[in-house]
PDB file of C-alpha atoms in Angstrom:
ATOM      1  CA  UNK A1346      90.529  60.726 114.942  1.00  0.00           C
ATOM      2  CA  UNK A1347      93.163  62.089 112.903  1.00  0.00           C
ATOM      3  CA  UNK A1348      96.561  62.280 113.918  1.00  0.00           C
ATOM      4  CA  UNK A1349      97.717  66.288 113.293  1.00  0.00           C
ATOM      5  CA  UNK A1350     100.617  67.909 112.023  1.00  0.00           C
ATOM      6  CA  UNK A1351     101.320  69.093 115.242  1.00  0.00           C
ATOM      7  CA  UNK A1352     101.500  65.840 117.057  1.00  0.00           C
ATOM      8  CA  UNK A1353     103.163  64.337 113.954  1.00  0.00           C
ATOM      9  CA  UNK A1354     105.842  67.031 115.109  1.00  0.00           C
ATOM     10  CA  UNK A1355     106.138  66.112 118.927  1.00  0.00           C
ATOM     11  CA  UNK A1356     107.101  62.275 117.198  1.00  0.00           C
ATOM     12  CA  UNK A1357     109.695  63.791 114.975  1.00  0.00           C
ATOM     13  CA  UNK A1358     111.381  65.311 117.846  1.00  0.00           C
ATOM     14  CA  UNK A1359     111.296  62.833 119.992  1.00  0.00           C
ATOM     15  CA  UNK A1360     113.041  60.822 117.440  1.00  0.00           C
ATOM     16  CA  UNK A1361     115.411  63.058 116.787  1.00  0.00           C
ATOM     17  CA  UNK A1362     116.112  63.528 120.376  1.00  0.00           C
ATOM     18  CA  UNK A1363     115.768  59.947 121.586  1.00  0.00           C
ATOM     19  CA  UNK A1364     114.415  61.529 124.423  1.00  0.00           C
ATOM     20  CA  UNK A1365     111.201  63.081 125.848  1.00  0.00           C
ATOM     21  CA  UNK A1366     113.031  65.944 127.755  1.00  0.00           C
ATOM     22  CA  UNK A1367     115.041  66.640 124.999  1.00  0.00           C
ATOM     23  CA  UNK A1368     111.773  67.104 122.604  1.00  0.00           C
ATOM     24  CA  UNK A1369     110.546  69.710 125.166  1.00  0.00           C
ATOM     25  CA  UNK A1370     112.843  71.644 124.971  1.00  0.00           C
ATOM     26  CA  UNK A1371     112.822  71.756 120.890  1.00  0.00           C
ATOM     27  CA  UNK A1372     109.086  72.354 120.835  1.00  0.00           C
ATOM     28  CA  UNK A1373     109.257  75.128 123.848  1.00  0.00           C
ATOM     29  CA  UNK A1374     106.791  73.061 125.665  1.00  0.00           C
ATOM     30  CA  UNK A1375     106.768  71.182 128.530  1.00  0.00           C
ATOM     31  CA  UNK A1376     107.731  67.375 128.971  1.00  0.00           C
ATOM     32  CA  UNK A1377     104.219  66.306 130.450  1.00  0.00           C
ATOM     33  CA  UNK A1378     102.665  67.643 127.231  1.00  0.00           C
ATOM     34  CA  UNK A1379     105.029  65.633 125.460  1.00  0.00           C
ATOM     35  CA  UNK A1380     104.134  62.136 127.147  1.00  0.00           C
ATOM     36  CA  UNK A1381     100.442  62.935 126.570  1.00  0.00           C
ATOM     37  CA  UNK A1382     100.825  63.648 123.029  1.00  0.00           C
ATOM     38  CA  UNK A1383     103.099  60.332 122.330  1.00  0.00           C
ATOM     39  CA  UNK A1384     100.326  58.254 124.447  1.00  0.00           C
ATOM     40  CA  UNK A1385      97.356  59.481 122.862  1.00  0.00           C
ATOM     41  CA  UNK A1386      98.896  58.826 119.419  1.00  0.00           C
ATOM     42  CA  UNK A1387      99.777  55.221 119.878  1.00  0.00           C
ATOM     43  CA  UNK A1388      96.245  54.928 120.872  1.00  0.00           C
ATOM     44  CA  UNK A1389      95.326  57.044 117.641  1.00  0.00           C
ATOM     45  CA  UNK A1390      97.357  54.295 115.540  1.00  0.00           C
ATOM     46  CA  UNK A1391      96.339  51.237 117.903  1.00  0.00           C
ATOM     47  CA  UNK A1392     100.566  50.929 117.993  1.00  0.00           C
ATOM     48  CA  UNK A1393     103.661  51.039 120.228  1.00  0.00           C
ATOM     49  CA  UNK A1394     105.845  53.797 118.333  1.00  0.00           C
ATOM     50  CA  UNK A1395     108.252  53.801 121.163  1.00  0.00           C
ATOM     51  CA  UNK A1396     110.243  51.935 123.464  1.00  0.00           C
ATOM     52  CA  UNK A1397     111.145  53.349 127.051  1.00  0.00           C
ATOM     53  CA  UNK A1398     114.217  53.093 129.607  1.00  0.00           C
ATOM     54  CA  UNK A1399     115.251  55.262 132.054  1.00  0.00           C
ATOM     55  CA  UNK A1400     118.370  56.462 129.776  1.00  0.00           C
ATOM     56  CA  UNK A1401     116.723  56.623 126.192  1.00  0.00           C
ATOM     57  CA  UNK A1402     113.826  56.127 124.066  1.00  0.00           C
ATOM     58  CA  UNK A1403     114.007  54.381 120.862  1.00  0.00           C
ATOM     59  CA  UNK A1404     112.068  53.845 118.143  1.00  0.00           C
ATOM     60  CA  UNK A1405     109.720  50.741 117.375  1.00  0.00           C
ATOM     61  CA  UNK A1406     109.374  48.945 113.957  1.00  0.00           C
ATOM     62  CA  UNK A1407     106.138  50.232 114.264  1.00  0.00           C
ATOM     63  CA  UNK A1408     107.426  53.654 115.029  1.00  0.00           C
ATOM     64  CA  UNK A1409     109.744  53.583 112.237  1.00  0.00           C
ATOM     65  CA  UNK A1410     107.569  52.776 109.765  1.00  0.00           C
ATOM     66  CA  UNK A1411     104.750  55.721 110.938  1.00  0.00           C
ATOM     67  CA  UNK A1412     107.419  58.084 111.733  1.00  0.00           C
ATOM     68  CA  UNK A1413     108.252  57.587 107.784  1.00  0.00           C
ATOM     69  CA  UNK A1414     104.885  58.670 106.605  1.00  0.00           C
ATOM     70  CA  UNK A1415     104.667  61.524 109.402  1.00  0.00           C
ATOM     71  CA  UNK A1416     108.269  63.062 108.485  1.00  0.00           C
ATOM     72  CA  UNK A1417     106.575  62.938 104.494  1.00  0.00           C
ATOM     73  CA  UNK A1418     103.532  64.960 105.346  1.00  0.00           C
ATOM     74  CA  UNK A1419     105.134  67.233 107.766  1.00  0.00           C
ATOM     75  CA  UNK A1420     107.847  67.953 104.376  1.00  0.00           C
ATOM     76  CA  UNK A1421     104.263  67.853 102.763  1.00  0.00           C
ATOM     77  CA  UNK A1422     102.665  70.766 104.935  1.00  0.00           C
ATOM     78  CA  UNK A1423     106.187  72.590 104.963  1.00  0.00           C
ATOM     79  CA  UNK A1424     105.916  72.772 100.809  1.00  0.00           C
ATOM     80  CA  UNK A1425     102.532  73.677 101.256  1.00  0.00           C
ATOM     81  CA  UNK A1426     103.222  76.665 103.570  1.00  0.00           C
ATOM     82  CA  UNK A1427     106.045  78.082 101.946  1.00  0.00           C
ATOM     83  CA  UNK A1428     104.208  78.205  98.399  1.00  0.00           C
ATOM     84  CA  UNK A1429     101.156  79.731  99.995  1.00  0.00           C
ATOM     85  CA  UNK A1430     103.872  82.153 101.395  1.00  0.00           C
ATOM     86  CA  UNK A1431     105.018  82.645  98.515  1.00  0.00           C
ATOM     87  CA  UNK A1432     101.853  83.524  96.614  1.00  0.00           C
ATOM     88  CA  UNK A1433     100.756  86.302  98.941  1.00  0.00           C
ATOM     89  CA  UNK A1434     104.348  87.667  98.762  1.00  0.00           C
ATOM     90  CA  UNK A1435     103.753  87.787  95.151  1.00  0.00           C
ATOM     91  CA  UNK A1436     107.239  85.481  94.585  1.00  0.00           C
ATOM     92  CA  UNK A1437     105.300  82.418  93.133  1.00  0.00           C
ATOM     93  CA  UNK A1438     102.159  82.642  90.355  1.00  0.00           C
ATOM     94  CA  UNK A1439     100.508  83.163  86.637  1.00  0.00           C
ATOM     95  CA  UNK A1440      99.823  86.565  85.541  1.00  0.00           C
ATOM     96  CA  UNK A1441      98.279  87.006  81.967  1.00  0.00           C
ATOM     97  CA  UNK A1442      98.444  90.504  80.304  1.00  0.00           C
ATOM     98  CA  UNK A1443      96.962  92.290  77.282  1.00  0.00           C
ATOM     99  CA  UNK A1444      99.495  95.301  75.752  1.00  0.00           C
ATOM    100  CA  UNK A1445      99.239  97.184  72.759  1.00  0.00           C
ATOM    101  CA  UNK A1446     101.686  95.646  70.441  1.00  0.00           C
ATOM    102  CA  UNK A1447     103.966  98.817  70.769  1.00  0.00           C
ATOM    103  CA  UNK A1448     104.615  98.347  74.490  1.00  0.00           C
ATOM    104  CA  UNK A1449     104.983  94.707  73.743  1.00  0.00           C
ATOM    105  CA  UNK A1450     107.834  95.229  71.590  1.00  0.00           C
ATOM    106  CA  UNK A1451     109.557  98.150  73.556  1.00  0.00           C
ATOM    107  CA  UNK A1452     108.868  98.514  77.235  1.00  0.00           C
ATOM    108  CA  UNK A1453     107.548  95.162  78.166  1.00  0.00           C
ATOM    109  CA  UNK A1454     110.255  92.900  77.887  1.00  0.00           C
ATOM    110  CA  UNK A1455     112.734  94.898  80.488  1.00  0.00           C
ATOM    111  CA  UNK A1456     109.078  94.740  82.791  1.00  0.00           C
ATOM    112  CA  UNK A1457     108.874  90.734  82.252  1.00  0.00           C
ATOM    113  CA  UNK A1458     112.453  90.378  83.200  1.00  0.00           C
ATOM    114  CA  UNK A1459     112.487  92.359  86.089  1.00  0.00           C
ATOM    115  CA  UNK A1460     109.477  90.322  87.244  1.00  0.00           C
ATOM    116  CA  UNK A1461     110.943  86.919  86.302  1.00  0.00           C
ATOM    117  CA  UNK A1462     114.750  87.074  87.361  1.00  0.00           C
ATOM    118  CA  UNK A1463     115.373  85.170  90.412  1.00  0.00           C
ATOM    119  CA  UNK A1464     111.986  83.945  90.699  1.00  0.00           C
ATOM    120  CA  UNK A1465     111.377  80.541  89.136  1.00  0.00           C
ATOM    121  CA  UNK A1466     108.004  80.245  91.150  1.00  0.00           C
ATOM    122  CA  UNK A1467     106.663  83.419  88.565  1.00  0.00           C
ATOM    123  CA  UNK A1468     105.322  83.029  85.133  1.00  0.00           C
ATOM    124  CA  UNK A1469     103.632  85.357  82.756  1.00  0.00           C
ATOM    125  CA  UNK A1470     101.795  85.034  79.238  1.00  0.00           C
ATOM    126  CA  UNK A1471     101.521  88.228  76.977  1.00  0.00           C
ATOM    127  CA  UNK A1472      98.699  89.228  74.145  1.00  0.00           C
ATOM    128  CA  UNK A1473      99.698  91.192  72.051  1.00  0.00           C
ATOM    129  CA  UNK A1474      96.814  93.088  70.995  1.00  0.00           C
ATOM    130  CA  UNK A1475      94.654  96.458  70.150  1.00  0.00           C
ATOM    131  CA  UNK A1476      93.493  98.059  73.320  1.00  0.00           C
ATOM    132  CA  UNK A1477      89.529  97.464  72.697  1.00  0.00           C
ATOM    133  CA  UNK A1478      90.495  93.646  72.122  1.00  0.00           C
ATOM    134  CA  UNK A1479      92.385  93.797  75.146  1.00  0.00           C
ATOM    135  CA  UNK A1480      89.721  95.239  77.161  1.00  0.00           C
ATOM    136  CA  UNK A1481      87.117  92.359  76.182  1.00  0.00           C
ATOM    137  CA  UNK A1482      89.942  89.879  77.741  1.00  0.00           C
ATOM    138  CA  UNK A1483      89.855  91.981  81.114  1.00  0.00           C
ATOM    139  CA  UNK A1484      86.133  91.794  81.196  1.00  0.00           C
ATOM    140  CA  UNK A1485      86.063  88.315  80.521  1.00  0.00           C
ATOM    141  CA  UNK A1486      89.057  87.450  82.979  1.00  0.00           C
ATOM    142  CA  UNK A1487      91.453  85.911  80.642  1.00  0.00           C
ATOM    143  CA  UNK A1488      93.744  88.421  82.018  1.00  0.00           C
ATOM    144  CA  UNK A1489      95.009  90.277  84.984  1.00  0.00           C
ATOM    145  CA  UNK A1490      95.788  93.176  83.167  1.00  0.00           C
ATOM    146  CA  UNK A1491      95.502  94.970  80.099  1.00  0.00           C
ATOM    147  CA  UNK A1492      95.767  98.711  78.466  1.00  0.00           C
ATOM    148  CA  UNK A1493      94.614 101.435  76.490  1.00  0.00           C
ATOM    149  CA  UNK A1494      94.681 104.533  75.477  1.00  0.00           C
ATOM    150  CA  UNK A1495      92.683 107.745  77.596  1.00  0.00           C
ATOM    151  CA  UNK A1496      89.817 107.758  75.275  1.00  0.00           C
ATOM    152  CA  UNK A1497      89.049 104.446  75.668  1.00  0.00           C
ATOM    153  CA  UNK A1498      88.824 104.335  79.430  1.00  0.00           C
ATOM    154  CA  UNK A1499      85.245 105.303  80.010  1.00  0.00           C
ATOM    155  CA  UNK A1500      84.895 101.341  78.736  1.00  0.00           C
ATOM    156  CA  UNK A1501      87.019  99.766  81.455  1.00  0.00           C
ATOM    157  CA  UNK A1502      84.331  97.466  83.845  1.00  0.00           C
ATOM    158  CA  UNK A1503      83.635  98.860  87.481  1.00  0.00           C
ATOM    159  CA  UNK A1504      86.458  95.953  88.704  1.00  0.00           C
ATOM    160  CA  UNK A1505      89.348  97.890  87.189  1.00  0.00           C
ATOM    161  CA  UNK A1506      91.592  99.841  88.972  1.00  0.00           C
ATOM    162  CA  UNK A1507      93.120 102.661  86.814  1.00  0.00           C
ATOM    163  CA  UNK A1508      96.682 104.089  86.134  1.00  0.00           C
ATOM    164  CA  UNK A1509      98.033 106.348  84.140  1.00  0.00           C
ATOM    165  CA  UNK A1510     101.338 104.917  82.803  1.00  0.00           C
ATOM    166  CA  UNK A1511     102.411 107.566  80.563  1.00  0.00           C
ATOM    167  CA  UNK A1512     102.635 109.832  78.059  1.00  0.00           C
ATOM    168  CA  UNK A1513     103.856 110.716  74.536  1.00  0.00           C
ATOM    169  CA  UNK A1514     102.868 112.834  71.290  1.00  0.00           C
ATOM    170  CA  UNK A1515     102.096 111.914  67.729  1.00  0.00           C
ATOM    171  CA  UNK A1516     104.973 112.762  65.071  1.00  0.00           C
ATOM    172  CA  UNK A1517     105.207 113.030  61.651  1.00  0.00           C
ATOM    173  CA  UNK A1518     106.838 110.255  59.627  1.00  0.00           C
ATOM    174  CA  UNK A1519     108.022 111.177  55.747  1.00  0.00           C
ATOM    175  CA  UNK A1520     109.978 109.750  53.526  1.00  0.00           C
ATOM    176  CA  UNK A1521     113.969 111.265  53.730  1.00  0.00           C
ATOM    177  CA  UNK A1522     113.511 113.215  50.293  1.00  0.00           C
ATOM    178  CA  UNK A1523     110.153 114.082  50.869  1.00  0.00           C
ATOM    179  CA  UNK A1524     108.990 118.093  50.449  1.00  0.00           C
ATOM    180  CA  UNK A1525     107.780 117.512  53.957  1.00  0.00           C
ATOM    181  CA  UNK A1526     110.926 116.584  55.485  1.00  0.00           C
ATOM    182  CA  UNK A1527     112.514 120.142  54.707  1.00  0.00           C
ATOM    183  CA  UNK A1528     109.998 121.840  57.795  1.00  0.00           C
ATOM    184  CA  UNK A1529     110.664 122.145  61.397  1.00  0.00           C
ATOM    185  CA  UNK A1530     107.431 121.099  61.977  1.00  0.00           C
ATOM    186  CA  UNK A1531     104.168 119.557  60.195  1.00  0.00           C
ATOM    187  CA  UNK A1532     100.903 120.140  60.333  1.00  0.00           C
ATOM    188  CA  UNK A1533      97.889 117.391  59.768  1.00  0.00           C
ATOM    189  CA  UNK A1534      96.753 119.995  56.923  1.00  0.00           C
ATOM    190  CA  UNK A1535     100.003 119.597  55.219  1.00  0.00           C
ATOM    191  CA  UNK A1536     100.361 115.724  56.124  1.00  0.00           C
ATOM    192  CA  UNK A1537      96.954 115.303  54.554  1.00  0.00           C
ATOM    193  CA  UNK A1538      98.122 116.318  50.933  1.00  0.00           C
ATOM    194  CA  UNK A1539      99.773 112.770  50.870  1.00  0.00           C
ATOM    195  CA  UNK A1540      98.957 109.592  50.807  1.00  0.00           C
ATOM    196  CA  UNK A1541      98.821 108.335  54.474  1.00  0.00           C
ATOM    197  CA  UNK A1542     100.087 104.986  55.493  1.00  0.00           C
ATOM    198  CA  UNK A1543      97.948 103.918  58.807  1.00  0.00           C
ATOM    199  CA  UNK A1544      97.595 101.335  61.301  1.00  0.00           C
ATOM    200  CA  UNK A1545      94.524  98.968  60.964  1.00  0.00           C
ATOM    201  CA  UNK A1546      91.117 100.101  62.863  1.00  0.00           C
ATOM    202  CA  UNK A1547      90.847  99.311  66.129  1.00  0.00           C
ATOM    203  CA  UNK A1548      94.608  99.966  66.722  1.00  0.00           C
ATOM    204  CA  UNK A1549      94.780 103.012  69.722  1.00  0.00           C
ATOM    205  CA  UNK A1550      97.362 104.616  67.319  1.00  0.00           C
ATOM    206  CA  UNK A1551      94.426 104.928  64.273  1.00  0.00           C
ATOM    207  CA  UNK A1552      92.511 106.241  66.665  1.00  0.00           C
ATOM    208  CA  UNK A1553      94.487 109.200  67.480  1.00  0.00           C
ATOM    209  CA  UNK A1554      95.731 109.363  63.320  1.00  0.00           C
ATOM    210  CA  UNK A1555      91.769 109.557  62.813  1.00  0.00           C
ATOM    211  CA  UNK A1556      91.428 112.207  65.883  1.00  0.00           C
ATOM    212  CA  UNK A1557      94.097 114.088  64.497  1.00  0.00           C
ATOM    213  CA  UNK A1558      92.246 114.497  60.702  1.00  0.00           C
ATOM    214  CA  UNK A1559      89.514 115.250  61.943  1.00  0.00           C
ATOM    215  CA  UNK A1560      90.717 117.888  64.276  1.00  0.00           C
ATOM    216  CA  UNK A1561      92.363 119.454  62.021  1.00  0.00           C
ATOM    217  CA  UNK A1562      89.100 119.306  59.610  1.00  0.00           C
ATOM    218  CA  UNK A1563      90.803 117.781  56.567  1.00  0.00           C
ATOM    219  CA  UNK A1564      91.635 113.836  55.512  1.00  0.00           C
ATOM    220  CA  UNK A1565      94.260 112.130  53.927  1.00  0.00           C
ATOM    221  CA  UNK A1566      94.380 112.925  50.322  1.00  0.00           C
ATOM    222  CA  UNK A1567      94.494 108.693  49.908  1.00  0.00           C
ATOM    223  CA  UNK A1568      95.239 106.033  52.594  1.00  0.00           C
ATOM    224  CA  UNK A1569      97.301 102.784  52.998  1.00  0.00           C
ATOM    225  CA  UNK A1570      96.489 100.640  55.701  1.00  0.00           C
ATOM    226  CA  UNK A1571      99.096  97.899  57.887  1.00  0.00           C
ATOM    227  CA  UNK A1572      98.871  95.820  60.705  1.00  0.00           C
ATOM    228  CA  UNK A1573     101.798  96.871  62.564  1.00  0.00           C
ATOM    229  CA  UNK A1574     104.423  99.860  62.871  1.00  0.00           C
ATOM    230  CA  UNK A1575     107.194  97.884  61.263  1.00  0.00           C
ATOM    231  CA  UNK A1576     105.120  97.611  57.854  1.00  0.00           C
ATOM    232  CA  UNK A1577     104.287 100.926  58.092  1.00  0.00           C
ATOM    233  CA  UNK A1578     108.173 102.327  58.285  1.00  0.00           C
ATOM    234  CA  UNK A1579     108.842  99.735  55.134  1.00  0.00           C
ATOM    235  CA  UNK A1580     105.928 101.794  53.313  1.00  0.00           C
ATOM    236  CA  UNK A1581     107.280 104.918  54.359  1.00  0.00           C
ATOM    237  CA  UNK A1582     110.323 104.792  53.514  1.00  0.00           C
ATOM    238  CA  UNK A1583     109.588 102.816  49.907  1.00  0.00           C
ATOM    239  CA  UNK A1584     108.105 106.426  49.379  1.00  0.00           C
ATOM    240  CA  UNK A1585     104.259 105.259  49.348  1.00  0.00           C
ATOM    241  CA  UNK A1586     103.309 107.697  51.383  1.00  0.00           C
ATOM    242  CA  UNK A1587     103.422 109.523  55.012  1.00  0.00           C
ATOM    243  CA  UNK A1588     102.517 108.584  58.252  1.00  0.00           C
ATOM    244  CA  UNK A1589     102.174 109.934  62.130  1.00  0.00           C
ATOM    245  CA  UNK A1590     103.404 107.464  65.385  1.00  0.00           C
ATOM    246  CA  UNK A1591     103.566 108.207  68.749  1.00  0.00           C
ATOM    247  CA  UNK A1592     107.169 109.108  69.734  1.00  0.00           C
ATOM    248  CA  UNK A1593     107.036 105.695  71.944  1.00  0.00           C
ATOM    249  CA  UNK A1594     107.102 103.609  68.783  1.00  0.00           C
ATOM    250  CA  UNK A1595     109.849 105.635  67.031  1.00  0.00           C
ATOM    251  CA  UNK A1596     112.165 102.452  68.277  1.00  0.00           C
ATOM    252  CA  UNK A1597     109.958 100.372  66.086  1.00  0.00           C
ATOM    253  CA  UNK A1598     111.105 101.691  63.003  1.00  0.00           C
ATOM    254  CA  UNK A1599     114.173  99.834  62.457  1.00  0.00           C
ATOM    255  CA  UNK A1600     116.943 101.103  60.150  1.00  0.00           C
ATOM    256  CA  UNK A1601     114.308 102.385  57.679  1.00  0.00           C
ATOM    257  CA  UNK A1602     115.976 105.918  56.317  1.00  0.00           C
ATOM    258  CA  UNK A1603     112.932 108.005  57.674  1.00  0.00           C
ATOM    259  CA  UNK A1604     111.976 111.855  58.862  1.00  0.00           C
ATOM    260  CA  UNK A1605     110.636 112.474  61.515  1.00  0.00           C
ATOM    261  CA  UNK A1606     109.320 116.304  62.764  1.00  0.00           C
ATOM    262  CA  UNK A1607     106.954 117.678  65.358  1.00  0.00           C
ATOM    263  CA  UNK A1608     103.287 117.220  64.108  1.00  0.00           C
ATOM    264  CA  UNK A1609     101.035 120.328  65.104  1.00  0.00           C
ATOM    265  CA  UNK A1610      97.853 121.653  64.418  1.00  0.00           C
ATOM    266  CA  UNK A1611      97.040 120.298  66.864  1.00  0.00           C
ATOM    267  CA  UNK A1612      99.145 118.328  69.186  1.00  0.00           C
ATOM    268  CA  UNK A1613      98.327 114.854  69.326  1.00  0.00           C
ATOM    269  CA  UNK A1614      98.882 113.385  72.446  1.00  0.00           C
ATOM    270  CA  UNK A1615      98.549 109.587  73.463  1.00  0.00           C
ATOM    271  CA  UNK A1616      98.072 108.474  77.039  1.00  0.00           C
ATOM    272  CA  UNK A1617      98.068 104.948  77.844  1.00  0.00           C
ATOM    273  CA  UNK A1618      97.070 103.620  80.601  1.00  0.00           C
ATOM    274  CA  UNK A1619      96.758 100.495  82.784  1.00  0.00           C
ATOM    275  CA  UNK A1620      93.817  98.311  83.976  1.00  0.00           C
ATOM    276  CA  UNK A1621      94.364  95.902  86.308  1.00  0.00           C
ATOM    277  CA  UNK A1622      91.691  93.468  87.689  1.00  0.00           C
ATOM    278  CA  UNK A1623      90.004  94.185  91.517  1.00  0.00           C
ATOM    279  CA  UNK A1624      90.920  92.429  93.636  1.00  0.00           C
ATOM    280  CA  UNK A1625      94.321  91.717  92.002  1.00  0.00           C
ATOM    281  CA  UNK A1626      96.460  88.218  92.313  1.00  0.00           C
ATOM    282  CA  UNK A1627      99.591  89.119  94.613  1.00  0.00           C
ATOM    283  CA  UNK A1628     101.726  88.583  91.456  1.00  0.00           C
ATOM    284  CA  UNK A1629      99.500  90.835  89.456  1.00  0.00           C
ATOM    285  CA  UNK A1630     100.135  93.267  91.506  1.00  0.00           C
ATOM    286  CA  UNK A1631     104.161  92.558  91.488  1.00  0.00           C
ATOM    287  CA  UNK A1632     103.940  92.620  87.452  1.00  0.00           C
ATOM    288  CA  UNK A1633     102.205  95.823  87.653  1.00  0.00           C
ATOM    289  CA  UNK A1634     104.919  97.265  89.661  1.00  0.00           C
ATOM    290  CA  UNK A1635     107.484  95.748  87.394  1.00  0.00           C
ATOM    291  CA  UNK A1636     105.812  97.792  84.108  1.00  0.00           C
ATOM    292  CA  UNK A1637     105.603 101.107  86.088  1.00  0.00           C
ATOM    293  CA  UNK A1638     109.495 100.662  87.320  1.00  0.00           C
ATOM    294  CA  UNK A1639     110.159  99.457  83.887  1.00  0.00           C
ATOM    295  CA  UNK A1640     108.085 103.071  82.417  1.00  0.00           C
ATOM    296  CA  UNK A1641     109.945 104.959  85.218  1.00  0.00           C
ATOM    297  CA  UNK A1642     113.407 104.053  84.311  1.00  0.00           C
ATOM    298  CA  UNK A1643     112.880 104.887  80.122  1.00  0.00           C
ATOM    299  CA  UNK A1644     111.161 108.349  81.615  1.00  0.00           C
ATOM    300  CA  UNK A1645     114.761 108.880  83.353  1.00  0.00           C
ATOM    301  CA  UNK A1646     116.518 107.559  80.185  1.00  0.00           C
ATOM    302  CA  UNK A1647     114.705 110.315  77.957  1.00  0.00           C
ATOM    303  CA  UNK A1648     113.181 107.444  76.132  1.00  0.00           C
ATOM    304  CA  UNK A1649     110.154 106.602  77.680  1.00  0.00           C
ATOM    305  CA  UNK A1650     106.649 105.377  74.886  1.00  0.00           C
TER     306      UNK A1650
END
């Protein structure tokens, strides 16, 4: 027989107390149960763990040296409890998540440091990477959660629960000087006549530049192709061509001496949204409260991607 964590407890106390009574009334229970417990230990262990008078009970060598192992497992199972605790609360745990690389650079890290301050027990890992990329990690489970844009949903797996985190429209990018930059507003007719500087295929923000062409029934008159939204305000504004970016990137651009104007004809609008694994990890579920907050409070600033 093994001895349990509960009877480990009734040895503590009595140790503590130096007394049965006195270990009664710690454990709520009543002194007979507490005599019974002690006995059928020491007949567990084949040992004497205490020592009796009618004033005090004291602990045997014997006793000291088990009531040394039974005080480590009881700190042990106390560990134990209170990380399992703190899983389920969400407070301890790994999540992994796949952004696109424009959240990753704007509205994620205010989301991982919301999630992470206080909390040592928390840990996340972030891929940067296009939504249909991000997607394949979901379905495989190297992640918890990942996102994309509304057109791409209809490929999420039946495990994913679906949100909507927000939206934002396409604008036209021009160089300062450019003929372009003198409207109110541009159409993807009018953006077409120039060389177009685009994100790579694959990218949700090609995507909608594609959509948007096509829409309108034209194409750029010649296009230049980047990786990421930095590169593509460097070509911009080094007058290589134009470009369009959803207004939630416009904090990517840097410095770079740009124009930016409504793009019509049509309205392109992005709407990404979040995928998170079924059943989710209690600290999945925590991070994905952290990135709505985070979306929330750049909605309230005017600023939101």
């Amino acid at each position: 027989m093994n001895v349990s964590l509960s009877q480990m407890a009734v040895l503590d106390a009595v140790a503590r107390n130096r007394s049965f009574s006195g270990a009664a009334r710690d454990l709520h229970i009543g002194q007979p149960m507490v005599s019974r417990t002690v006995a059928l230990v020491e007949r567990m262990v084949n040992a004497t763990l205490f020592t009796r008078t009618t004033r005090t009970v004291e602990l045997t060598d014997a006793g000291r040296a088990y009531l040394a192992i039974a005080r480590s497992v009881l700190a042990a199972a106390d560990r134990a409890h209170r990380q399992w605790d703190g899983y389920q609360a969400g407070e301890n745990g790994e999540v992994a998540v796949a952004v696109l690389p424009s959240v990753a650079a704007t509205v994620l890290p205010a989301a991982v440091r919301e999630f992470t301050r206080g909390r040592p027990g928390r840990s996340v890992t972030v891929f940067d990477v296009p939504a249909d990329e991000g997607m394949d990690m979901l379905k495989a489970g190297h992640v918890d959660l990942a996102m994309c844009e509304a057109r791409q949903t209809h490929l999420a797996p039946d495990f994913a629960d679906i949100q909507l985190l927000t939206t934002d429209t396409l604008v036209a990018v021009t160089p300062p000087d450019s003929p372009l930059a003198a409207l109110d507003e541009i159409t993807w007719a009018q953006l077409a006549q120039h060389p177009f500087v685009a994100l790579l295929p694959g990218s949700s923000v090609r995507a909608l530049t594609d959509f948007g062409f096509d829409a309108a029934s034209t194409s750029p008159r010649a296009l230049v192709t980047a990786r990421g939204v930095p590169t593509v305000a460097g070509l911009v504004a080094a007058d290589i061509g134009v470009s369009a970016v959803p207004t939630g990137v416009l904090p990517l651009l840097g410095s770079q001496a740009l124009a930016v104007r409504p793009l019509t004809d049509p309205v392109v609008t992005r709407r990404i949204h979040l995928l998170e694994r079924t059943p989710p990890s209690p600290a999945a579920h925590a991070f994905r409260k952290a990135l709505t907050d985070a979306y929330a409070l750049r909605t309230a600033k005017g600023s939101a991607p």
